[in-house]
Short mmCIF file of C-alpha atoms and ligand atoms in Angstrom, two decimals:
data_model
loop_
_atom_site.label_atom_id
_atom_site.label_comp_id
_atom_site.label_asym_id
_atom_site.label_seq_id
_atom_site.Cartn_x
_atom_site.Cartn_y
_atom_site.Cartn_z
CA MET A 1 7.43 -9.03 6.91
CA LEU A 2 7.35 -12.47 5.57
CA LYS A 3 9.33 -14.25 8.27
CA GLY A 4 8.19 -17.91 8.52
CA LYS A 5 6.02 -17.61 5.22
CA CYS A 6 6.43 -20.15 2.46
CA VAL A 7 6.02 -18.46 -0.97
CA VAL A 8 5.81 -20.76 -4.07
CA ILE A 9 6.30 -18.97 -7.43
CA GLY A 10 5.44 -20.93 -10.45
CA VAL A 11 7.38 -19.55 -13.68
CA THR A 12 6.23 -20.51 -17.04
CA GLY A 13 7.58 -19.87 -20.67
CA SER A 14 7.24 -16.23 -21.33
CA ILE A 15 9.64 -13.64 -21.90
CA ALA A 16 8.63 -11.89 -18.63
CA ALA A 17 10.20 -14.77 -16.76
CA TYR A 18 13.48 -13.00 -16.25
CA LYS A 19 11.60 -10.30 -14.11
CA ILE A 20 10.80 -12.91 -11.48
CA ALA A 21 14.38 -12.88 -10.39
CA ASN A 22 13.66 -9.36 -8.91
CA LEU A 23 10.54 -10.72 -7.15
CA ALA A 24 12.41 -13.81 -5.55
CA SER A 25 15.16 -11.41 -4.30
CA ALA A 26 12.51 -8.82 -2.91
CA LEU A 27 10.93 -11.66 -1.18
CA VAL A 28 13.96 -13.14 0.47
CA LYS A 29 14.81 -9.78 1.69
CA LEU A 30 11.47 -9.68 3.40
CA HIS A 31 12.60 -13.09 4.95
CA ALA A 32 10.13 -15.33 2.94
CA ASP A 33 11.14 -19.03 2.36
CA VAL A 34 10.76 -18.79 -1.42
CA ASN A 35 10.48 -21.82 -3.67
CA VAL A 36 10.46 -21.60 -7.46
CA ILE A 37 8.95 -24.11 -9.76
CA MET A 38 9.47 -23.80 -13.53
CA THR A 39 8.07 -25.48 -16.53
CA LYS A 40 10.65 -26.84 -18.99
CA ASN A 41 9.68 -23.87 -21.51
CA ALA A 42 10.61 -21.42 -18.78
CA THR A 43 14.19 -22.56 -18.54
CA ASN A 44 14.50 -21.16 -22.05
CA PHE A 45 14.09 -17.69 -20.64
CA ILE A 46 15.92 -18.00 -17.36
CA ASN A 47 18.24 -20.38 -15.86
CA PRO A 48 17.03 -22.39 -12.81
CA ILE A 49 20.41 -21.52 -11.15
CA THR A 50 19.38 -17.90 -10.79
CA PHE A 51 16.50 -18.81 -8.70
CA GLU A 52 18.46 -21.23 -6.74
CA THR A 53 21.24 -18.77 -6.09
CA LEU A 54 18.76 -16.04 -5.04
CA THR A 55 16.41 -18.21 -2.96
CA GLY A 56 18.86 -20.84 -1.45
CA ASN A 57 16.32 -23.44 -2.41
CA LYS A 58 16.36 -26.05 -5.15
CA CYS A 59 14.45 -24.90 -8.21
CA LEU A 60 12.01 -27.63 -9.27
CA VAL A 61 11.63 -28.32 -12.93
CA ASP A 62 11.00 -31.97 -13.63
CA THR A 63 8.37 -34.21 -11.62
CA PHE A 64 10.71 -37.27 -12.08
CA ASP A 65 14.04 -35.61 -10.99
CA ARG A 66 15.32 -38.32 -8.33
CA ASN A 67 17.31 -35.65 -6.45
CA PHE A 68 14.53 -34.65 -4.12
CA GLN A 69 14.76 -33.10 -0.72
CA PHE A 70 11.36 -34.68 0.13
CA GLN A 71 9.63 -37.97 -0.38
CA VAL A 72 6.90 -36.70 -2.47
CA GLU A 73 8.01 -33.14 -3.45
CA HIS A 74 5.11 -31.72 -5.06
CA VAL A 75 2.52 -32.69 -2.23
CA SER A 76 5.02 -31.47 0.52
CA LEU A 77 5.58 -28.33 -1.02
CA ALA A 78 2.04 -27.82 -1.65
CA LYS A 79 1.22 -28.32 1.86
CA ARG A 80 3.98 -25.93 3.21
CA ALA A 81 2.83 -23.12 0.74
CA ASP A 82 1.36 -19.99 2.29
CA ILE A 83 0.83 -18.56 -0.92
CA PHE A 84 1.33 -19.73 -4.67
CA LEU A 85 1.92 -17.17 -7.51
CA VAL A 86 2.04 -18.33 -11.09
CA ALA A 87 4.00 -15.66 -12.80
CA PRO A 88 4.34 -15.16 -15.58
CA ALA A 89 1.44 -17.47 -16.48
CA SER A 90 1.36 -18.56 -20.17
CA ALA A 91 -1.90 -19.40 -21.88
CA ASN A 92 -0.86 -23.09 -22.16
CA VAL A 93 -0.37 -23.43 -18.25
CA ILE A 94 -3.46 -21.37 -17.61
CA GLY A 95 -5.41 -23.85 -19.87
CA LYS A 96 -3.93 -26.90 -17.82
CA MET A 97 -4.75 -25.35 -14.41
CA ALA A 98 -8.36 -24.61 -15.54
CA ASN A 99 -8.86 -28.01 -16.69
CA GLY A 100 -7.06 -30.05 -13.91
CA ILE A 101 -4.37 -31.19 -15.97
CA ALA A 102 -1.24 -32.06 -14.09
CA ASP A 103 1.57 -33.28 -16.26
CA ASP A 104 4.62 -31.53 -14.73
CA MET A 105 5.91 -30.38 -11.40
CA LEU A 106 4.14 -26.77 -11.57
CA THR A 107 0.73 -28.04 -12.69
CA THR A 108 0.99 -31.00 -10.22
CA THR A 109 1.92 -28.91 -7.22
CA ILE A 110 -0.71 -26.30 -7.83
CA LEU A 111 -3.35 -28.90 -8.05
CA ALA A 112 -2.38 -30.20 -4.53
CA ALA A 113 -2.11 -26.79 -2.92
CA LYS A 114 -4.76 -25.42 -0.66
CA CYS A 115 -3.33 -21.95 -0.01
CA PRO A 116 -4.34 -18.77 -1.78
CA LYS A 117 -3.40 -18.75 -5.39
CA LEU A 118 -2.66 -15.84 -7.53
CA ILE A 119 -2.26 -16.01 -11.40
CA SER A 120 -0.57 -13.30 -13.47
CA PRO A 121 -1.41 -14.02 -17.15
CA ALA A 122 1.24 -12.71 -19.65
CA MET A 123 1.10 -13.47 -23.42
CA ASN A 124 0.54 -11.75 -26.77
CA THR A 125 -2.75 -9.67 -26.91
CA ASN A 126 -4.31 -11.82 -29.48
CA MET A 127 -3.99 -14.78 -27.33
CA TYR A 128 -5.00 -12.87 -24.26
CA GLU A 129 -8.22 -11.86 -25.79
CA ASN A 130 -9.14 -15.30 -27.20
CA PRO A 131 -12.33 -16.39 -25.92
CA ILE A 132 -10.70 -19.68 -25.10
CA VAL A 133 -8.10 -18.05 -22.83
CA GLN A 134 -10.73 -15.72 -21.44
CA ASP A 135 -12.92 -18.81 -20.40
CA ASN A 136 -10.18 -20.46 -18.67
CA ILE A 137 -9.19 -17.21 -16.89
CA LYS A 138 -12.84 -16.96 -15.66
CA LYS A 139 -12.88 -20.57 -14.60
CA LEU A 140 -9.91 -19.96 -12.54
CA SER A 141 -11.46 -17.15 -11.04
CA ASP A 142 -14.51 -19.04 -10.32
CA TYR A 143 -12.59 -21.67 -8.63
CA GLY A 144 -11.03 -19.03 -6.22
CA PHE A 145 -7.83 -18.25 -7.95
CA GLU A 146 -7.14 -14.51 -7.76
CA ILE A 147 -6.21 -13.20 -11.34
CA ILE A 148 -3.88 -10.35 -11.59
CA ASN A 149 -4.94 -8.39 -14.49
CA PRO A 150 -2.05 -7.97 -17.20
CA ALA A 151 -0.80 -4.32 -17.94
CA SER A 152 -1.28 -2.75 -21.37
CA GLY A 153 1.70 -1.66 -23.36
CA TYR A 154 4.51 -2.55 -25.95
CA LEU A 155 4.80 -6.33 -25.87
CA ALA A 156 7.86 -8.25 -26.82
CA CYS A 157 6.20 -9.57 -30.04
CA GLY A 158 6.00 -6.04 -31.48
CA ASP A 159 2.17 -5.83 -30.64
CA THR A 160 0.74 -2.97 -28.36
CA GLY A 161 -2.13 -4.00 -26.08
CA ALA A 162 -3.13 -5.93 -23.08
CA GLY A 163 -1.02 -8.89 -21.91
CA LYS A 164 2.20 -7.62 -20.32
CA MET A 165 2.88 -9.01 -16.83
CA PRO A 166 2.71 -6.24 -14.10
CA GLU A 167 6.03 -5.22 -12.74
CA PRO A 168 7.58 -7.22 -9.79
CA GLU A 169 6.77 -4.57 -7.33
CA THR A 170 2.95 -5.24 -8.30
CA LEU A 171 3.21 -8.73 -7.72
CA LEU A 172 4.86 -8.22 -4.51
CA SER A 173 2.02 -5.88 -3.33
CA TYR A 174 -0.45 -8.80 -4.24
CA ILE A 175 1.59 -11.26 -2.17
CA LEU A 176 1.86 -8.85 0.88
CA GLN A 177 -1.80 -7.92 0.74
CA THR A 178 -2.73 -11.54 0.84
CA ILE A 179 -0.33 -12.88 3.54
CA ALA A 180 1.76 -10.35 5.30
CA PHE A 181 -0.87 -9.57 8.13
CA GLN A 182 -3.92 -11.10 9.89
CA LYS A 183 -6.91 -9.32 8.59
CA ASP A 184 -7.86 -7.94 12.05
CA MET A 185 -9.27 -4.81 10.60
CA SER A 186 -11.62 -6.30 8.31
CA GLY A 187 -15.10 -4.73 8.48
CA LYS A 188 -13.28 -1.33 9.69
CA ARG A 189 -13.36 1.88 7.48
CA VAL A 190 -10.33 4.04 7.55
CA LEU A 191 -9.85 7.56 5.97
CA ILE A 192 -6.12 8.74 5.91
CA THR A 193 -4.93 12.01 4.72
CA ALA A 194 -1.56 12.57 3.12
CA GLY A 195 0.87 14.95 1.50
CA PRO A 196 0.99 18.73 1.31
CA THR A 197 -1.87 20.97 -0.10
CA GLN A 198 -1.22 23.69 -2.75
CA GLU A 199 -3.01 27.14 -2.29
CA LYS A 200 -2.96 29.08 -5.66
CA ILE A 201 -1.50 32.54 -5.99
CA ASP A 202 -2.05 32.80 -9.69
CA PRO A 203 -2.04 30.33 -12.50
CA VAL A 204 1.82 29.61 -12.17
CA ARG A 205 2.45 30.04 -8.46
CA TYR A 206 1.33 28.44 -5.34
CA ILE A 207 1.98 28.05 -1.55
CA THR A 208 3.09 24.70 -0.28
CA ASN A 209 5.43 22.70 1.88
CA HIS A 210 7.92 20.15 2.02
CA SER A 211 5.44 17.06 2.75
CA THR A 212 6.08 14.11 0.29
CA GLY A 213 3.12 12.13 1.48
CA LYS A 214 5.23 8.99 2.52
CA MET A 215 3.74 8.60 6.05
CA GLY A 216 0.19 8.92 5.02
CA TYR A 217 0.84 6.34 2.14
CA GLU A 218 2.43 3.94 4.49
CA LEU A 219 -0.58 3.91 6.76
CA ALA A 220 -3.09 3.48 3.99
CA ILE A 221 -1.00 0.59 2.62
CA HIS A 222 -0.76 -1.05 6.18
CA CYS A 223 -4.40 -0.56 7.05
CA ALA A 224 -5.44 -2.25 3.60
CA ARG A 225 -3.11 -5.20 4.43
CA ARG A 226 -4.94 -5.65 7.66
CA GLY A 227 -8.09 -5.96 5.75
CA ALA A 228 -9.52 -2.44 6.33
CA LYS A 229 -11.49 -0.67 3.64
CA VAL A 230 -9.11 2.38 3.00
CA THR A 231 -9.62 5.70 1.65
CA LEU A 232 -6.57 8.00 1.07
CA VAL A 233 -7.23 11.69 0.52
CA ALA A 234 -3.98 12.76 -1.08
CA GLY A 235 -2.57 16.30 -1.86
CA PRO A 236 -0.09 16.54 -4.65
CA THR A 237 2.68 14.00 -4.16
CA ALA A 238 4.93 12.03 -6.53
CA LEU A 239 3.90 8.70 -5.21
CA GLU A 240 1.97 6.12 -7.18
CA ASP A 241 -1.74 5.28 -5.94
CA PRO A 242 -1.31 2.30 -3.72
CA LEU A 243 -3.09 -0.92 -4.62
CA PHE A 244 -6.11 -2.17 -2.78
CA VAL A 245 -6.74 1.56 -1.46
CA GLU A 246 -9.40 4.11 -2.91
CA THR A 247 -7.37 7.26 -3.65
CA VAL A 248 -8.88 10.61 -3.93
CA HIS A 249 -6.71 13.41 -5.25
CA VAL A 250 -7.02 16.85 -3.97
CA ILE A 251 -4.91 20.06 -4.46
CA SER A 252 -6.06 22.73 -1.86
CA ALA A 253 -6.84 22.61 1.69
CA ALA A 254 -10.55 23.56 0.84
CA GLU A 255 -10.64 20.51 -1.46
CA MET A 256 -9.18 18.21 1.11
CA ALA A 257 -11.66 19.49 3.72
CA ASP A 258 -14.48 18.75 1.40
CA ALA A 259 -13.31 15.21 0.54
CA VAL A 260 -12.75 14.47 4.26
CA LYS A 261 -15.88 15.85 5.72
CA SER A 262 -18.15 14.36 3.12
CA ARG A 263 -17.03 10.89 3.98
CA PHE A 264 -16.49 11.41 7.85
CA GLU A 265 -19.67 9.94 8.92
CA GLU A 266 -19.13 6.56 7.49
CA GLU A 267 -15.48 6.01 8.76
CA ASP A 268 -14.50 4.18 11.96
CA ILE A 269 -11.02 5.76 11.95
CA VAL A 270 -9.71 8.99 10.69
CA ILE A 271 -5.83 9.76 10.64
CA MET A 272 -4.51 13.03 9.46
CA PRO A 273 -0.84 13.11 8.62
CA ALA A 274 -1.50 15.64 5.65
CA ALA A 275 0.57 18.86 5.97
CA VAL A 276 -2.58 21.12 5.40
CA ALA A 277 -1.62 24.65 4.40
CA ASP A 278 -2.75 26.91 7.29
CA TYR A 279 -3.19 30.08 4.95
CA ARG A 280 -4.20 30.61 1.44
CA PRO A 281 -4.24 33.88 -0.66
CA ILE A 282 -7.32 35.86 -0.27
CA ASN A 283 -7.64 36.74 -3.95
CA PRO A 284 -5.80 34.19 -6.21
CA ALA A 285 -5.33 36.06 -9.49
CA ASP A 286 -6.76 34.69 -12.69
CA GLU A 287 -3.80 35.71 -14.73
CA LYS A 288 -0.17 35.57 -14.05
CA ILE A 289 0.86 38.41 -11.70
CA LYS A 290 3.64 40.71 -13.53
CA LYS A 291 6.42 41.95 -11.41
CA ASP A 292 5.57 45.79 -12.06
CA GLN A 293 1.85 44.74 -10.66
CA SER A 294 3.62 43.06 -7.93
CA ASP A 295 5.82 46.06 -6.93
CA ALA A 296 2.76 48.32 -7.33
CA ASN A 297 1.32 46.30 -4.52
CA GLY A 298 4.15 46.50 -2.29
CA ASN A 299 5.14 42.84 -2.99
CA VAL A 300 2.49 41.64 -0.48
CA ILE A 301 0.21 38.58 -0.86
CA ALA A 302 -2.79 38.87 1.44
CA LEU A 303 -3.53 35.65 3.29
CA GLU A 304 -6.60 34.16 5.09
CA ARG A 305 -6.80 31.11 7.45
CA THR A 306 -7.79 27.81 5.84
CA GLU A 307 -10.24 25.73 7.62
CA ASP A 308 -8.69 23.43 10.41
CA ILE A 309 -10.04 20.19 9.14
CA LEU A 310 -9.00 18.09 12.23
CA MET A 311 -10.70 20.58 14.47
CA SER A 312 -13.81 20.57 12.42
CA LEU A 313 -14.00 16.83 12.72
CA GLY A 314 -13.37 16.86 16.34
CA LYS A 315 -16.37 19.03 16.92
CA ILE A 316 -18.73 16.33 15.16
CA LYS A 317 -16.90 13.02 16.17
CA ARG A 318 -19.05 10.32 17.54
CA LYS A 319 -17.83 8.30 20.56
CA ASP A 320 -17.38 5.31 18.53
CA GLN A 321 -15.07 7.27 15.94
CA PHE A 322 -11.32 7.37 16.41
CA LEU A 323 -9.64 10.68 15.40
CA CYS A 324 -5.79 10.82 15.13
CA GLY A 325 -3.87 13.89 14.23
CA PHE A 326 -0.22 14.57 13.53
CA SER A 327 1.94 17.35 14.83
CA MET A 328 5.23 18.29 13.35
CA GLU A 329 7.32 20.72 15.61
CA THR A 330 10.72 22.44 15.84
CA GLU A 331 10.47 23.26 19.55
CA ASN A 332 8.26 22.24 22.54
CA MET A 333 7.08 19.29 20.84
CA LEU A 334 5.24 17.62 23.86
CA GLU A 335 3.74 20.82 25.25
CA ASN A 336 2.35 21.98 21.65
CA SER A 337 1.24 18.58 20.56
CA ARG A 338 -0.78 18.04 23.91
CA THR A 339 -2.45 21.39 23.31
CA LYS A 340 -3.47 20.22 19.77
CA LEU A 341 -4.84 16.94 21.27
CA SER A 342 -7.28 18.86 23.65
CA LYS A 343 -7.94 21.80 21.37
CA LYS A 344 -8.87 19.60 18.32
CA ASN A 345 -10.66 16.94 20.45
CA ALA A 346 -8.52 14.25 18.77
CA ASP A 347 -7.95 10.75 20.58
CA MET A 348 -4.32 10.75 19.59
CA ILE A 349 -1.73 12.97 18.10
CA VAL A 350 1.51 11.59 16.58
CA ALA A 351 4.12 13.98 17.17
CA ASN A 352 7.68 14.32 15.50
CA ASN A 353 10.31 16.91 15.82
CA LEU A 354 11.61 18.03 12.37
CA ARG A 355 15.17 18.53 14.04
CA THR A 356 15.33 14.96 15.20
CA LYS A 357 17.78 12.74 12.96
CA GLY A 358 15.64 10.29 10.80
CA ALA A 359 12.44 12.19 11.36
CA GLY A 360 10.59 14.55 9.12
CA PHE A 361 9.76 15.25 5.46
CA GLY A 362 10.90 12.93 2.62
CA THR A 363 12.71 10.30 4.85
CA ASP A 364 11.96 6.74 4.77
CA THR A 365 12.33 6.64 8.54
CA ASN A 366 10.55 8.49 11.46
CA VAL A 367 10.82 8.99 15.25
CA VAL A 368 7.35 9.67 16.72
CA THR A 369 5.62 9.97 19.93
CA LEU A 370 2.21 8.73 20.42
CA ILE A 371 0.01 11.09 22.63
CA THR A 372 -3.21 10.36 24.01
CA ALA A 373 -5.19 11.77 27.09
CA ASP A 374 -3.68 9.61 29.50
CA ALA A 375 -0.38 8.17 27.94
CA CYS A 376 2.72 9.41 26.07
CA ARG A 377 4.83 6.82 24.30
CA GLU A 378 7.99 7.45 22.38
CA LEU A 379 9.08 5.23 19.70
CA GLU A 380 12.56 4.53 18.49
CA LEU A 381 13.64 5.33 15.02
CA MET A 382 12.10 3.09 12.54
CA SER A 383 10.81 2.79 8.87
CA LYS A 384 7.74 4.63 8.25
CA ALA A 385 6.27 1.19 7.27
CA ASP A 386 6.88 0.09 10.97
CA VAL A 387 5.80 3.26 12.30
CA ALA A 388 2.51 2.70 10.54
CA ALA A 389 2.24 -0.63 12.13
CA ALA A 390 2.95 0.79 15.49
CA ILE A 391 0.28 3.43 15.22
CA MET A 392 -2.32 1.13 14.00
CA ASP A 393 -1.51 -1.36 16.94
CA GLU A 394 -2.09 1.44 19.49
CA ILE A 395 -5.20 2.73 17.81
CA LEU A 396 -6.76 -0.65 17.69
CA ALA A 397 -5.97 -1.39 21.30
CA SER A 398 -7.54 1.94 22.26
CA LEU A 399 -10.58 1.31 20.07
CA THR A 400 -11.06 -2.23 21.79
CA GLN A 401 -10.90 -0.54 25.10
CA SER A 402 -13.37 2.24 24.32
CA GLU A 403 -15.74 -0.27 22.60
CA TYR A 404 -15.46 -2.29 25.86
CA LYS A 405 -16.31 0.82 27.94
CA LEU A 406 -19.32 1.96 25.55
CA ARG A 407 -20.85 -1.56 26.01
CA LEU A 408 -20.66 -1.17 29.91
CA SER A 409 -22.06 2.21 29.83
N1 CTP B 501 -4.58 20.32 10.17
C1 CTP B 501 -5.84 20.33 9.58
N2 CTP B 501 -6.23 21.47 8.98
C2 CTP B 501 -5.42 22.60 8.91
C3 CTP B 501 -3.99 22.28 9.49
C4 CTP B 501 -3.70 21.30 10.18
O1 CTP B 501 -6.61 19.42 9.73
N3 CTP B 501 -5.69 23.60 8.29
C5 CTP B 501 -4.36 19.25 10.89
C6 CTP B 501 -3.01 18.21 10.25
O2 CTP B 501 -3.30 17.38 9.24
C7 CTP B 501 -2.28 17.70 11.58
C8 CTP B 501 -2.84 18.56 12.83
O3 CTP B 501 -3.92 19.34 12.21
O4 CTP B 501 -2.99 16.49 11.59
C9 CTP B 501 -1.68 19.31 13.22
O5 CTP B 501 -1.13 20.10 12.20
P1 CTP B 501 0.14 20.97 12.27
O6 CTP B 501 0.49 21.79 11.14
O7 CTP B 501 1.20 20.37 13.26
O8 CTP B 501 -0.53 22.19 13.58
P2 CTP B 501 -1.48 23.33 13.28
O9 CTP B 501 -2.79 22.96 14.08
O10 CTP B 501 -1.56 23.76 12.02
O11 CTP B 501 -0.68 24.38 14.46
P3 CTP B 501 0.67 25.06 14.17
O12 CTP B 501 0.88 25.30 12.70
O13 CTP B 501 0.36 26.45 14.75
O14 CTP B 501 1.58 24.35 14.89
#
């Protein structure tokens, strides 16, 4: 995902410095060229050799080190950088950067860098809340640096409050959001559904299915990274709300229908991987149903159909909107999915067969077939993140074509 991208990480003297080893390692796995610059204080918390081993690049500490790979190291690295993250950023280094002080390798290089710059402040709460530090952070923000707000929690000094560096996964999300993709979806609004729904039987029981929400969440993250404004309407899942996406939590099919239909008009693209329950109990009980009550009823739960959200949207869809449904089958996948495409008036159905190895619920991979009115393209086994990218490439190509046709007509 980051092949050919040069990521520079500035590490300063804060206890959180050791966590950057995980970030450096994750970036290398995504094929980034990772270069770490440390302040002298940071070397008290983690040894530069750790970063050199993980990244395969020299870890720079001292401006006057003679053992350089380049003639003028700080300028050369600043020019090559696609992104510059300072994490953890101490109050001292934030103060220097905000005031143009360049007295070591890190501050010198960042002053020369023109790429996007991310700053992750990490310090004691009182230091973080000090108006001098706040002013410096605001100044950096006004100069175009992006500030990653610190998390709140128990700090190494024993205090509890704001000032914790977010986990490496969060820092990685910021980097990916900034440089992983061209922003070819900026200006587009996308709504994505995800996960299962739960249909109440009584206060302790419900009807649901095995959906984990992974495919929908990957689509939401991917669209946000391509610059779209994304709303994720999610049924109950164990997944964390993705950054850079507006997540709307719902429980039942009826709530999902309300959340989706009320937003539909303003969306350009709607994608529906959610496994919406097709039936719900007609009369959910207000109190827990006891066994003798259930026995007396013949152990039958009376069900009614839920609204088919995709079909409702298909009826009101405008020509400039793109509607993509999903179809999970165990037999006759192509035939059943083509029927859904026409019956629900969708522009595309992403079909998969639960019986195919690597496809289905809870896996990190999927094997899907993209079905439109005039084409059918089977994709190979790939990660759900790659499936998300392939689906969006297909949708964007199709939208460009129909926009062109609309202009001609
Ligand atoms: N869907 C929906 N509302 C429902 C049921 C399904 O919007 N009440 C959407 C799903 O989100 C998916 C598509 O319809 O995008 C197909 O769902 P699927 O469960 O595969 O098919 P169904 O239409 O429910 O048909 P069947 O259960 O008979 O296969």
